[in-house]
Short mmCIF file of C-alpha atoms in Angstrom, two decimals:
data_model
loop_
_atom_site.label_atom_id
_atom_site.label_comp_id
_atom_site.label_asym_id
_atom_site.label_seq_id
_atom_site.Cartn_x
_atom_site.Cartn_y
_atom_site.Cartn_z
CA MET A 46 17.43 -9.77 -12.12
CA GLN A 47 15.80 -6.51 -11.28
CA SER A 48 14.39 -4.75 -14.38
CA ASP A 49 13.94 -1.26 -13.04
CA SER A 50 16.29 1.54 -14.18
CA ALA A 51 17.72 3.94 -11.60
CA ASP A 52 14.94 6.11 -10.10
CA GLN A 53 15.46 9.77 -10.08
CA LEU A 54 16.67 11.06 -6.89
CA PRO A 55 14.57 13.72 -4.86
CA PRO A 56 15.69 17.39 -5.31
CA GLU A 57 16.95 17.36 -1.90
CA ALA A 58 19.31 14.55 -2.65
CA GLU A 59 20.52 16.19 -5.95
CA LEU A 60 21.39 19.43 -4.01
CA ALA A 61 23.31 17.51 -1.40
CA LEU A 62 25.24 15.67 -4.20
CA ALA A 63 25.94 19.08 -5.90
CA TRP A 64 27.63 20.38 -2.58
CA SER A 65 29.58 17.20 -1.93
CA ALA A 66 33.19 16.90 -2.28
CA PRO A 67 34.41 14.76 -5.40
CA PRO A 68 35.71 12.00 -3.10
CA VAL A 69 32.25 11.57 -1.48
CA ARG A 70 30.02 12.39 -4.43
CA SER A 71 30.10 9.08 -6.34
CA ARG A 72 30.05 6.81 -3.28
CA LEU A 73 27.04 8.98 -1.84
CA ARG A 74 25.24 8.85 -5.16
CA SER A 75 25.34 5.05 -5.50
CA ALA A 76 24.38 4.65 -1.98
CA LEU A 77 21.23 6.95 -2.40
CA ASP A 78 20.34 5.29 -5.73
CA LEU A 79 20.22 1.99 -3.96
CA ASP A 80 18.16 3.68 -1.06
CA ARG A 81 15.67 4.89 -3.59
CA ARG A 82 15.38 1.61 -5.34
CA LEU A 83 14.53 -0.03 -2.02
CA ALA A 84 12.03 2.59 -1.09
CA ARG A 85 10.19 2.25 -4.26
CA ILE A 86 10.17 -1.62 -3.71
CA VAL A 87 8.53 -0.79 -0.30
CA ALA A 88 6.08 1.73 -1.50
CA HIS A 89 4.90 -0.33 -4.37
CA THR A 90 4.51 -3.52 -2.61
CA HIS A 91 0.90 -4.56 -1.59
CA GLU A 92 1.82 -8.22 -0.65
CA PRO A 93 4.78 -8.40 1.72
CA MET A 94 6.02 -11.54 0.58
CA LEU A 95 6.57 -10.34 -2.89
CA GLY A 96 8.48 -7.57 -1.59
CA GLN A 97 10.49 -9.47 0.45
CA MET A 98 11.64 -11.63 -2.68
CA ARG A 99 12.56 -8.27 -4.41
CA LEU A 100 14.60 -7.14 -1.52
CA ALA A 101 16.22 -10.63 -1.17
CA TRP A 102 17.38 -10.31 -4.56
CA TRP A 103 19.21 -7.29 -3.48
CA ARG A 104 20.63 -8.92 -0.33
CA ASP A 105 21.73 -12.09 -2.33
CA ALA A 106 23.33 -9.79 -5.16
CA LEU A 107 25.35 -7.72 -2.61
CA GLY A 108 26.41 -10.85 -1.03
CA LYS A 109 28.21 -11.99 -4.03
CA PRO A 110 31.86 -10.88 -5.23
CA VAL A 111 31.48 -8.18 -7.85
CA ALA A 112 32.62 -10.41 -10.76
CA GLU A 113 29.67 -12.93 -9.94
CA ARG A 114 26.86 -10.36 -9.76
CA PRO A 115 24.31 -10.09 -12.49
CA ARG A 116 25.24 -7.23 -15.00
CA GLY A 117 23.24 -4.55 -16.57
CA ASP A 118 21.45 -2.89 -13.51
CA ALA A 119 22.97 0.61 -13.33
CA VAL A 120 22.51 0.78 -9.59
CA LEU A 121 24.13 -2.55 -8.98
CA ASP A 122 26.99 -1.90 -11.25
CA ALA A 123 27.73 1.40 -9.47
CA LEU A 124 27.85 -0.13 -6.20
CA GLY A 125 30.16 -2.67 -7.33
CA VAL A 126 32.61 0.15 -8.34
CA HIS A 127 32.25 2.51 -5.32
CA TRP A 128 31.26 0.06 -2.41
CA GLN A 129 33.37 -3.07 -2.97
CA GLY A 130 34.30 -4.60 0.38
CA ARG A 131 31.67 -2.77 2.32
CA GLU A 132 28.73 -4.34 1.03
CA ALA A 133 27.57 -5.70 4.65
CA LEU A 134 26.39 -1.88 5.27
CA LEU A 135 24.33 -2.13 2.16
CA THR A 136 22.92 -5.32 3.01
CA ALA A 137 21.87 -3.89 6.49
CA LEU A 138 20.16 -0.99 4.56
CA VAL A 139 18.09 -3.60 2.83
CA ASP A 140 17.22 -5.05 6.05
CA GLY A 141 16.24 -1.73 7.41
CA TRP A 142 13.69 -1.12 4.41
CA GLU A 143 12.42 -4.62 5.12
CA VAL A 144 11.30 -3.53 8.74
CA LEU A 145 9.01 -1.00 6.97
CA LEU A 146 7.81 -3.65 4.68
CA THR A 147 6.77 -6.29 7.14
CA ALA A 148 5.50 -3.94 9.82
CA GLU A 149 1.89 -3.97 10.62
CA ARG A 150 2.44 -0.48 11.93
CA VAL A 151 5.50 1.60 12.58
CA GLY A 152 6.13 2.28 16.00
CA ALA A 153 9.08 3.41 18.07
CA ALA A 154 11.09 0.23 17.75
CA GLU A 155 10.58 -0.12 14.02
CA ALA A 156 11.60 3.61 13.50
CA GLU A 157 14.73 2.85 15.27
CA GLN A 158 15.23 -0.48 13.43
CA PHE A 159 15.03 1.40 10.23
CA ALA A 160 16.88 4.52 10.89
CA GLY A 161 20.01 2.78 12.18
CA PRO A 162 21.11 0.99 9.02
CA ARG A 163 20.15 3.90 6.95
CA GLY A 164 22.25 6.38 9.05
CA ALA A 165 25.19 4.07 9.09
CA VAL A 166 25.67 4.40 5.44
CA PHE A 167 26.63 8.04 6.06
CA THR A 168 29.36 6.76 8.42
CA ALA A 169 30.43 4.33 5.92
CA LEU A 170 31.28 7.41 3.45
CA ALA A 171 34.15 8.22 5.69
CA ASP A 172 35.79 4.95 4.67
CA ASP A 173 37.04 4.23 8.22
CA ARG A 174 39.10 7.29 8.40
CA ALA A 175 36.66 9.16 10.60
CA THR A 176 37.39 9.94 14.23
CA PRO A 177 34.88 8.41 16.64
CA PRO A 178 33.04 11.87 17.20
CA LEU A 179 32.86 12.54 13.58
CA ALA A 180 31.49 8.79 12.80
CA VAL A 181 28.84 9.38 15.49
CA ARG A 182 27.98 12.85 14.00
CA LEU A 183 27.41 11.45 10.47
CA ALA A 184 25.48 8.32 11.79
CA VAL A 185 23.23 10.83 13.57
CA ALA A 186 22.96 12.99 10.52
CA GLY A 187 22.03 10.10 8.40
CA GLU A 188 19.38 8.59 10.96
CA ARG A 189 17.73 12.24 11.16
CA TRP A 190 17.68 12.33 7.34
CA ALA A 191 16.23 8.90 7.26
CA LEU A 192 13.46 9.49 9.69
CA ALA A 193 12.59 12.89 8.08
CA ASP A 194 12.19 11.35 4.58
CA ALA A 195 10.39 8.50 5.80
CA ALA A 196 8.02 10.82 7.79
CA ALA A 197 7.26 12.84 4.61
CA GLY A 198 6.40 9.64 2.81
CA VAL A 199 3.95 7.87 5.05
CA SER A 200 0.32 8.51 4.76
CA ASP A 201 -0.67 7.60 8.32
CA PRO A 202 -0.51 10.59 10.78
CA ALA A 203 0.14 8.37 13.73
CA GLU A 204 3.15 6.62 12.03
CA ARG A 205 4.29 10.10 10.74
CA ALA A 206 4.21 11.30 14.29
CA VAL A 207 6.30 8.36 15.68
CA LEU A 208 9.00 9.20 12.70
CA VAL A 209 8.99 12.63 13.56
CA GLU A 210 9.33 12.12 17.36
CA ALA A 211 12.35 9.77 16.83
CA GLY A 212 14.08 12.28 14.40
CA LEU A 213 13.56 15.32 16.90
CA ALA A 214 14.69 13.14 19.76
CA ARG A 215 18.00 13.05 18.41
CA GLY A 216 18.33 16.90 19.14
CA ARG A 217 19.28 19.87 17.11
CA PRO A 218 22.43 19.33 14.68
CA ALA A 219 25.34 20.41 16.89
CA GLY A 220 28.81 21.31 15.81
CA ARG A 221 30.30 22.02 12.40
CA LEU A 222 31.08 19.36 9.87
CA PRO A 223 34.39 19.34 7.99
CA ARG A 224 34.18 20.95 4.38
CA ILE A 225 34.25 17.70 2.66
CA TRP A 226 30.95 16.79 4.29
CA ARG A 227 28.95 19.71 3.04
CA GLY A 228 26.26 17.47 1.09
CA ILE A 229 25.51 15.74 4.39
CA ALA A 230 25.18 19.16 6.24
CA VAL A 231 22.73 20.00 3.64
CA LEU A 232 20.54 16.97 4.02
CA GLU A 233 20.91 17.06 7.78
CA ALA A 234 19.54 20.66 7.73
CA LEU A 235 16.85 20.05 5.54
CA ALA A 236 15.76 17.21 7.55
CA TRP A 237 15.68 19.03 10.82
CA ARG A 238 13.56 21.68 9.12
CA ALA A 239 11.16 19.02 7.84
CA LEU A 240 10.85 17.43 11.25
CA GLU A 241 10.15 20.59 13.10
CA ARG A 242 7.39 21.29 10.50
CA GLY A 243 5.81 17.91 11.49
CA GLY A 244 7.09 15.76 8.81
CA ARG A 245 6.65 17.88 5.74
CA PRO A 246 8.86 17.10 2.53
CA LEU A 247 12.31 18.26 2.69
CA MET A 248 12.28 20.79 0.06
CA GLU A 249 8.96 22.26 0.68
CA GLY A 250 8.53 26.12 1.02
CA ARG A 251 10.70 28.83 -0.08
CA GLY A 252 12.87 28.62 3.07
CA ALA A 253 14.26 25.19 2.07
CA PRO A 254 16.86 26.49 -0.42
CA LEU A 255 18.06 29.14 2.03
CA ALA A 256 18.30 26.49 4.78
CA ALA A 257 20.37 24.32 2.31
CA LEU A 258 22.58 27.15 1.22
CA LYS A 259 23.08 28.19 4.90
CA ALA A 260 23.95 24.55 5.80
CA ALA A 261 26.58 24.39 2.87
CA ILE A 262 28.38 27.47 3.96
CA PHE A 263 28.34 26.97 7.55
CA ARG A 264 28.33 23.05 7.72
CA ALA A 265 26.25 23.01 10.70
#
């Protein structure tokens, strides 16, 4: 069983959760907590095989019925409450992080293989009720955030440039999101700002809170 407690979410994630509607907030928090745990595994692993074993634990745990999973891990327990029946998307998220773990260098292909599953989690928040245009919009917002967040976390300038290019290639956010998705709009706006700044941290600079507030109000 994993022994880590839930990691503290970064300030942009907490801000997005604060602006999220109650029907979205709990599911988004548990997904972000899992994402943070997976990110920590990748960041702190120096031997890829050991990291793959830890990722495999999550893949196996999420593949079991809730009643058969290990108890006592705060993140896994929350996922059992808020993501029951949709674990395949979370397993894909594990696979996405494994791409970064095993890649010798992050190139364009690896950036896409990583961003897709991470962005799909945002679409899954809609619980199959989103229209096709909204589903695509949420997925792209998630991918943009995924790439911006990863770019801010890598130390290799060349890899950062690849991630930034992939994020910018998705274009400027277009169209207002429904009010229920204000938290996603906040993350997307901060991600776009970070990408335009060359892959800087999402909450860096005095303009970040203003960008978040503007996105929360106008949802675009």
